[in-house]
Coordinates of C-alpha atoms in Angstrom, one line a residue:
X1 CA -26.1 13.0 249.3
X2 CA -29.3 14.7 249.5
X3 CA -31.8 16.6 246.8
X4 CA -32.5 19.5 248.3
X5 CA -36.5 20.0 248.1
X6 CA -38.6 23.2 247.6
X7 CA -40.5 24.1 250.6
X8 CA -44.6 22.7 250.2
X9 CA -47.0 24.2 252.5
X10 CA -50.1 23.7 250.4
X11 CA -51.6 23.8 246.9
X12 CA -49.4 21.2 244.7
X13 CA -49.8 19.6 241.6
X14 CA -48.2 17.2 239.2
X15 CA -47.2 19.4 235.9
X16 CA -45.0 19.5 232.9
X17 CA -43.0 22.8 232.4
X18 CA -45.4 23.9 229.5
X19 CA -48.4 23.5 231.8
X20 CA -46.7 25.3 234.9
X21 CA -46.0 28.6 232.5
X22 CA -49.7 28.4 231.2
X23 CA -50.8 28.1 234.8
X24 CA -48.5 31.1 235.4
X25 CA -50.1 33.1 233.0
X26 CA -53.2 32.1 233.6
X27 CA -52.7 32.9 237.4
X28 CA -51.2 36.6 236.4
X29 CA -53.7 37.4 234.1
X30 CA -56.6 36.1 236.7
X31 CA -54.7 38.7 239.4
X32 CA -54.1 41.7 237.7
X33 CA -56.3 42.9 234.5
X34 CA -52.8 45.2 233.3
X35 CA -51.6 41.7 232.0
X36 CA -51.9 40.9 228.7
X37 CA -50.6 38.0 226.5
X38 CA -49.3 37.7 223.1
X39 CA -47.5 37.2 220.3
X40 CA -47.6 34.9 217.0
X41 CA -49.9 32.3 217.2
X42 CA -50.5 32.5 221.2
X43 CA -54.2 33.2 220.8
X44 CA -56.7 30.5 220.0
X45 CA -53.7 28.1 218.9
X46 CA -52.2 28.4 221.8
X47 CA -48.5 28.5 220.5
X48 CA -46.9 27.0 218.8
X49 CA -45.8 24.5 221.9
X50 CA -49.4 24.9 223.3
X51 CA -48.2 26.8 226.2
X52 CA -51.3 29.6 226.0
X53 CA -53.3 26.7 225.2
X54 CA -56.9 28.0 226.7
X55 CA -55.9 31.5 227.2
X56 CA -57.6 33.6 224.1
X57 CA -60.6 31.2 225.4
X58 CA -60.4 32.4 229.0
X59 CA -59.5 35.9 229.0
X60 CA -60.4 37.3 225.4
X61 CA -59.0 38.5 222.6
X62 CA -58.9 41.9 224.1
X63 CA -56.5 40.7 227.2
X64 CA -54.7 37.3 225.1
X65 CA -54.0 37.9 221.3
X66 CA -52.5 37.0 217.7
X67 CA -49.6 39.5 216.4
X68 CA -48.4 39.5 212.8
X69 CA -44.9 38.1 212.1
X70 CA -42.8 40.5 213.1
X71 CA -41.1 40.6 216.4
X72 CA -39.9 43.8 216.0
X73 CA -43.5 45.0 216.3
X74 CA -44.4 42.9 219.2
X75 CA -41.7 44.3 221.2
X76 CA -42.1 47.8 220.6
X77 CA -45.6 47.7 220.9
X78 CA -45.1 46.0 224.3
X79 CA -43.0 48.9 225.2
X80 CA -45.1 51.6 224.1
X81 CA -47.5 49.4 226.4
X82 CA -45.0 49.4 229.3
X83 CA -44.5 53.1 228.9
X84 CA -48.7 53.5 229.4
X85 CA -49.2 51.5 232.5
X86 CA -49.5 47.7 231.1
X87 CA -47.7 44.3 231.9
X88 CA -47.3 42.7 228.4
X89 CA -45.9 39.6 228.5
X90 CA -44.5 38.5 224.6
X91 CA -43.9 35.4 222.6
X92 CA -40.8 34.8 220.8
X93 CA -41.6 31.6 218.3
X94 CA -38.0 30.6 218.8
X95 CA -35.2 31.6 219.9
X96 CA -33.4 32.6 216.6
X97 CA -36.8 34.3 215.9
X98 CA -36.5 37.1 218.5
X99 CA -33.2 38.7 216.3
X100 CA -35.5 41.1 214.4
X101 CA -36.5 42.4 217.9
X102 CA -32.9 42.8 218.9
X103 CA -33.0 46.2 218.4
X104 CA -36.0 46.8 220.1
X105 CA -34.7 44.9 223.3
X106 CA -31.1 46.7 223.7
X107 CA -31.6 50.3 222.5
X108 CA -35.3 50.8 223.7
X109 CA -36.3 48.0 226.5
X110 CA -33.1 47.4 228.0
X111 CA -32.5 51.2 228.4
X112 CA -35.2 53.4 229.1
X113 CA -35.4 53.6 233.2
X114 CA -31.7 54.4 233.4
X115 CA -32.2 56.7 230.2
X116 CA -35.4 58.6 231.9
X117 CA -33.7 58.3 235.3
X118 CA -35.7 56.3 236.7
X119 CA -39.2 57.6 236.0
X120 CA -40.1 55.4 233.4
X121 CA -40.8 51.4 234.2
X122 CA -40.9 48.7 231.3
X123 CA -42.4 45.8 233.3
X124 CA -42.3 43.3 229.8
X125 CA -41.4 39.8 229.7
X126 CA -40.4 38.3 226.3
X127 CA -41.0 34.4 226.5
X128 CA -38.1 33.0 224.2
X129 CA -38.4 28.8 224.0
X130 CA -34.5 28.3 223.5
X131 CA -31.8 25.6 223.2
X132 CA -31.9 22.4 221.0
X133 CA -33.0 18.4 221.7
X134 CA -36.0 18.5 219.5
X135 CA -34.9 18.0 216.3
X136 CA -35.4 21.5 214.8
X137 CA -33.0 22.9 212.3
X138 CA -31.5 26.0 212.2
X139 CA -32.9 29.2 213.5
X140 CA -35.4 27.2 215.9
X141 CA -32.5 25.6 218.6
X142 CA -30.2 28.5 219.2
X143 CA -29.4 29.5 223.1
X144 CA -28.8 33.2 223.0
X145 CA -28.6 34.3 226.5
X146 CA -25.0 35.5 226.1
X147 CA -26.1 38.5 224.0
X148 CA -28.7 39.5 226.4
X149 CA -27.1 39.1 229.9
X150 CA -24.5 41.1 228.1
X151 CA -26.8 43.9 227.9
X152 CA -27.6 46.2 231.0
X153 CA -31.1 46.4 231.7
X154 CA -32.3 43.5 231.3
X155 CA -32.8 40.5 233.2
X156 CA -32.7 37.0 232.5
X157 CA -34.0 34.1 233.3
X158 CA -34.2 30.5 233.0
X159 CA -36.3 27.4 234.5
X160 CA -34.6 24.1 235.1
X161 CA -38.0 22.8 236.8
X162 CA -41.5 22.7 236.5
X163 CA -41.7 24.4 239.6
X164 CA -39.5 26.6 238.8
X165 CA -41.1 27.3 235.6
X166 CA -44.2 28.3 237.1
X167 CA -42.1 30.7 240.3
X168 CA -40.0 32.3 238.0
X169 CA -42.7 33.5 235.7
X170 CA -45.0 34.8 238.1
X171 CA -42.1 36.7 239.9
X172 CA -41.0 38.1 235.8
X173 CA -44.4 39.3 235.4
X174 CA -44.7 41.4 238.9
X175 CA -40.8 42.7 238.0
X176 CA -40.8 45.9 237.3
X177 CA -37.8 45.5 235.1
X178 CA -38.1 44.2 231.5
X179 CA -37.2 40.2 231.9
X180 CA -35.9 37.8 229.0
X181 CA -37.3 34.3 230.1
X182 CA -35.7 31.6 228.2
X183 CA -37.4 28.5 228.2
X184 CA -36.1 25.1 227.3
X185 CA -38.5 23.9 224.9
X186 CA -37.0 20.2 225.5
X187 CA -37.8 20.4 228.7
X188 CA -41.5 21.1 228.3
X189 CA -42.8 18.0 228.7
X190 CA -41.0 17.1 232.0
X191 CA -43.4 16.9 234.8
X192 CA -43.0 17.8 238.0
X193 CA -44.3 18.7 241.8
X194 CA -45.4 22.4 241.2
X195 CA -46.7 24.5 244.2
X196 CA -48.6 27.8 243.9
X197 CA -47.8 29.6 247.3
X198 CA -45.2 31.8 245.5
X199 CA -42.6 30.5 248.6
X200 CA -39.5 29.5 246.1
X201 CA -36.3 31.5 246.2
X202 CA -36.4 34.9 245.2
X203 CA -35.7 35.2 241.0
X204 CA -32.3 36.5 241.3
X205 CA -31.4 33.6 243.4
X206 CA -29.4 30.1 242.4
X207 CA -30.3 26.9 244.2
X208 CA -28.8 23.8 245.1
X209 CA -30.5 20.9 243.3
X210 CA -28.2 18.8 245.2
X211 CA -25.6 18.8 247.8
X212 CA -22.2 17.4 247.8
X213 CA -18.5 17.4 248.6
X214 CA -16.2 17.0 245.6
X215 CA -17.3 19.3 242.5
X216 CA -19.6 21.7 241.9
X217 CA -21.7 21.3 238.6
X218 CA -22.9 24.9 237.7
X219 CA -25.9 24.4 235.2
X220 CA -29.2 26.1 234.3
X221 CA -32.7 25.7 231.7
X222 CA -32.0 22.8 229.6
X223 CA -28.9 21.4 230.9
X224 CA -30.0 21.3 234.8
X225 CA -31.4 17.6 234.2
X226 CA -28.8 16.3 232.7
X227 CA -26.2 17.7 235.8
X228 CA -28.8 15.8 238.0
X229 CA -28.5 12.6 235.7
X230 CA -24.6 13.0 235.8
X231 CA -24.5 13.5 239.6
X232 CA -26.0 10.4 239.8
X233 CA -23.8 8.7 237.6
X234 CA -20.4 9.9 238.9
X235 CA -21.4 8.1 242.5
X236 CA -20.3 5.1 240.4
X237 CA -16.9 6.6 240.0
X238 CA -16.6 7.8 243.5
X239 CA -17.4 11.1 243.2
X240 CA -19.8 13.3 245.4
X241 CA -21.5 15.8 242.9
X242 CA -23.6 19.1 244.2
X243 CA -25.6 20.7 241.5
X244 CA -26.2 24.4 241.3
X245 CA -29.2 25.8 239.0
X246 CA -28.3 29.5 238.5
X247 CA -32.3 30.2 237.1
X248 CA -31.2 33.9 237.4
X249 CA -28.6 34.3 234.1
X250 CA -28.5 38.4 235.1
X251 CA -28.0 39.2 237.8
X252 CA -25.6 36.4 238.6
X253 CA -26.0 34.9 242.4
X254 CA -22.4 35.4 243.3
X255 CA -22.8 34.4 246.8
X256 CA -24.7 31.2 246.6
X257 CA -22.4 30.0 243.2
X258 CA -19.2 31.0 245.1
X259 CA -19.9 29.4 248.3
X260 CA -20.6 25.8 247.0
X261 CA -16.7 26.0 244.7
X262 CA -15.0 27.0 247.6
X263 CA -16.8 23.8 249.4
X264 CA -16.4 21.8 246.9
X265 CA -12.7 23.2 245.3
X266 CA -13.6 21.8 241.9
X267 CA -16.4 23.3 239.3
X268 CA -17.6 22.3 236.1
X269 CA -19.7 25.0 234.1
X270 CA -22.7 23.2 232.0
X271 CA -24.3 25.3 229.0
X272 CA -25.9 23.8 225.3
X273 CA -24.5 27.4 224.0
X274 CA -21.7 27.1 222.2
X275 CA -18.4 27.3 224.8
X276 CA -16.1 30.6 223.1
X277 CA -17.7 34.0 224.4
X278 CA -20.4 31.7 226.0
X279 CA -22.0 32.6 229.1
X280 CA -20.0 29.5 231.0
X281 CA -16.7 32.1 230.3
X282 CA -18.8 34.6 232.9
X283 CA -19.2 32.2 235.1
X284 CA -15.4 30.4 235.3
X285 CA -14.2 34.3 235.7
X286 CA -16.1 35.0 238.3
X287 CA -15.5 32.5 240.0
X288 CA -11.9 32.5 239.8
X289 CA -11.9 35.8 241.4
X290 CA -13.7 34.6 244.3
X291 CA -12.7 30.8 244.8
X292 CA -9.2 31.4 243.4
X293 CA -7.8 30.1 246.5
X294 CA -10.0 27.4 247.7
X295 CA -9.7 25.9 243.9
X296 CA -7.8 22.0 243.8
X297 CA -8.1 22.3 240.1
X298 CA -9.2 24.8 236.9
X299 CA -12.6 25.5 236.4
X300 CA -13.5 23.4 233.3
X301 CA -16.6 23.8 230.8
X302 CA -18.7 21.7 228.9
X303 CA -21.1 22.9 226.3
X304 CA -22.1 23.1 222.5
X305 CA -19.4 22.9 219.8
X306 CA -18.3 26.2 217.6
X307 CA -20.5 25.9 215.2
X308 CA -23.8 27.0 213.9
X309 CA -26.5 24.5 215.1
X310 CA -26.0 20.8 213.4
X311 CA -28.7 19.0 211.3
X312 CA -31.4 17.2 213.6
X313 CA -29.4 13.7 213.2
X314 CA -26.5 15.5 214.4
X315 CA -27.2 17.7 217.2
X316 CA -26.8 14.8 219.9
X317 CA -22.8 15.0 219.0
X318 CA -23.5 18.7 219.7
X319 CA -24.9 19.2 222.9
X320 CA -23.2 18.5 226.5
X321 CA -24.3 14.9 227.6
X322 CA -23.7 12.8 230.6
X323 CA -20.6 11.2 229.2
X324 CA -18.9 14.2 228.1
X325 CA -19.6 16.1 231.8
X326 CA -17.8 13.0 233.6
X327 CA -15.1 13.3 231.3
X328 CA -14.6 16.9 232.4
X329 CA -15.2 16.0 235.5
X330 CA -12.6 13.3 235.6
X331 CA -9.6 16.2 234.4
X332 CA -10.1 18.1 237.4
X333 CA -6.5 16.9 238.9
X334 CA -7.8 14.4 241.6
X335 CA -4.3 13.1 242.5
X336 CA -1.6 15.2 244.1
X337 CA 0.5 15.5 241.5
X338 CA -0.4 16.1 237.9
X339 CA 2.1 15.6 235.2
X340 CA 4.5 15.3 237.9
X341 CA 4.0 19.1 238.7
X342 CA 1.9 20.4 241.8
X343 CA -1.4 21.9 240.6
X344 CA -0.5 22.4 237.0
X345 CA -2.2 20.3 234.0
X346 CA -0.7 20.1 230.7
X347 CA -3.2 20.5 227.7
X348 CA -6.8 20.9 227.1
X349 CA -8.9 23.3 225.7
X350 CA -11.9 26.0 226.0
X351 CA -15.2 24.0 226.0
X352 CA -15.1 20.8 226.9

């Protein structure tokens, strides 16, 4: 069992996930002056997580500013930007936060190039910190990404990794597509190896975090850690775990997902979203239709309950941990028979 590494060939540094996206901003904004920055509290605050910290400072107020509250706003001015030759690149406070601008992102942003044929480009990127583990309360933990991978038009994105964090928004900002990048704002203060030669896999590539032979954990932002925890943990139990971090939400890396099921024959999908209509449905379909006949057992899920987000003291019972990913794992029909049928188990549920 082996963690596959990201290639270093110079320039690399020890940062947390909120310094790698400010370094990534800071690097765009250094390289090309039709960059700008902002959103609510982005400028001399530096957000509310700190992740412009320095920016406003750096670059102006002309190139790194403060909006009013209204997202709405922000993301149509950003596309009126777009339209005139820019590279905005928006803050969503939270993730609940951006709904005001959902309009904004699916009628206008998501669908202008195909609606102009082509001759129009909205190169935007709305930073959304998503998902729960901080003890917020409602409105401030939600993971949204099913409504927008559901829309066409729009890519989406997500950083397991510091390194990751810094590659993918560097590649978002030089898209010429609009990109939602969601960022898991429990995972800002994770530190990490971080190079700056721009040599990771493309954007709309999945990697394997780590290789093995008996199940495929399918994971990405938030809940890519904890598949690496739990891979370590099921050794104990005898199983070999490879991890797959999608990063790339829409489009979906078919190939690269695909080929480590039928490898592996088992696959358990990993998402803090809660699991009916959740993206982790996508993923199981998919891959039914393509692993279908390399599959030992049913593609499982594990992921947030169907409810609105719990109370702080609560949300631990909500969100996929190690424990309840081995238990998944441990359903996935590893004896020959299973309730004295070939192949077939006998209750269960959707979401884990």
């Amino acid at each position: 069992m082996t963690t596959l590494e990201r290639p270093r060939l110079e320039r690399v540094e020890q940062l947390s996930m909120s310094a790698a996206l400010n370094r990534a901003m800071a690097d765009a904004l250094e390289a090309d002056e039709r960059v700008l920055v902002f959103g609510e509290d982005v400028g001399p605050l530096g957000g509310v997580f700190r992740v412009t910290d320095g920016l406003a400072a750096r670059f102006g107020e002309r190139r790194v500013f403060d909006t009013p509250l209204a997202e709405s706003g922000i993301v149509g001015t950003a596309i009126g930007m777009a339209m005139n030759g820019l590279r905005p690149v928006v803050e969503m406070q939270f993730d609940a936060f951006a709904y005001p601008a959902f309009e904004q992102i699916t009628s206008h942003l998501a669908k202008l190039r195909n609606r102009s044929r082509g001759r129009i480009e909205l190169p935007v990127v709305i930073r959304i910190p998503y998902g729960g583990g901080i003890g917020g309360v409602e409105h401030h933990c939600d993971s949204s990404e099913a409504y927008y991978t559901h829309t066409a038009g729009l890519r989406v994105v997500t950083p397991g990794t510091p390194a990751d964090a810094y590659d993918l928004l560097r590649d978002a900002i030089d898209s010429p597509d609009p990109v939602i990048f969601l960022e898991p704002k429990r995972r800002y203060w994770s530190k990490g190896d971080v190079s700056f030669d721009r040599t990771a896999a493309p954007m709309d590539r999945a990697v394997v975090r780590r290789t093995g032979a008996d199940v495929t954990l399918i994971a990405y932002g938030p809940m890519v850690a904890t598949a690496m925890e739990t891979a370590e943990a099921a050794t104990e139990e005898g199983w070999d775990v490879e991890v797959v971090d999608l990063r790339s939400l829409s489009p979906f890396d078919d190939e690269t997902v695909a080929a480590s099921v039928r490898r592996t024959g088992r696959a358990v999908v990993v998402h803090e979203a809660s699991g009916f209509g959740g993206y982790g449905a996508e993923v199981a379909a998919r891959l039914m239709e393509r692993c279908f006949h390399h599959l030992h057992a049913p593609i499982l899920r594990v992921t947030g309950l169907d409810i609105p987000y719990p109370a702080p003291k609560l949300e631990e019972y909500h969100l996929p941990n190690v424990d309840r990913i081995l238990d998944a794992i441990a359903r996935l029909q590893w004896d020959d028979e299973v309730d004295g049928v070939d192949g077939v188990v006998l209750g269960g549920g959707h979401g884990a």
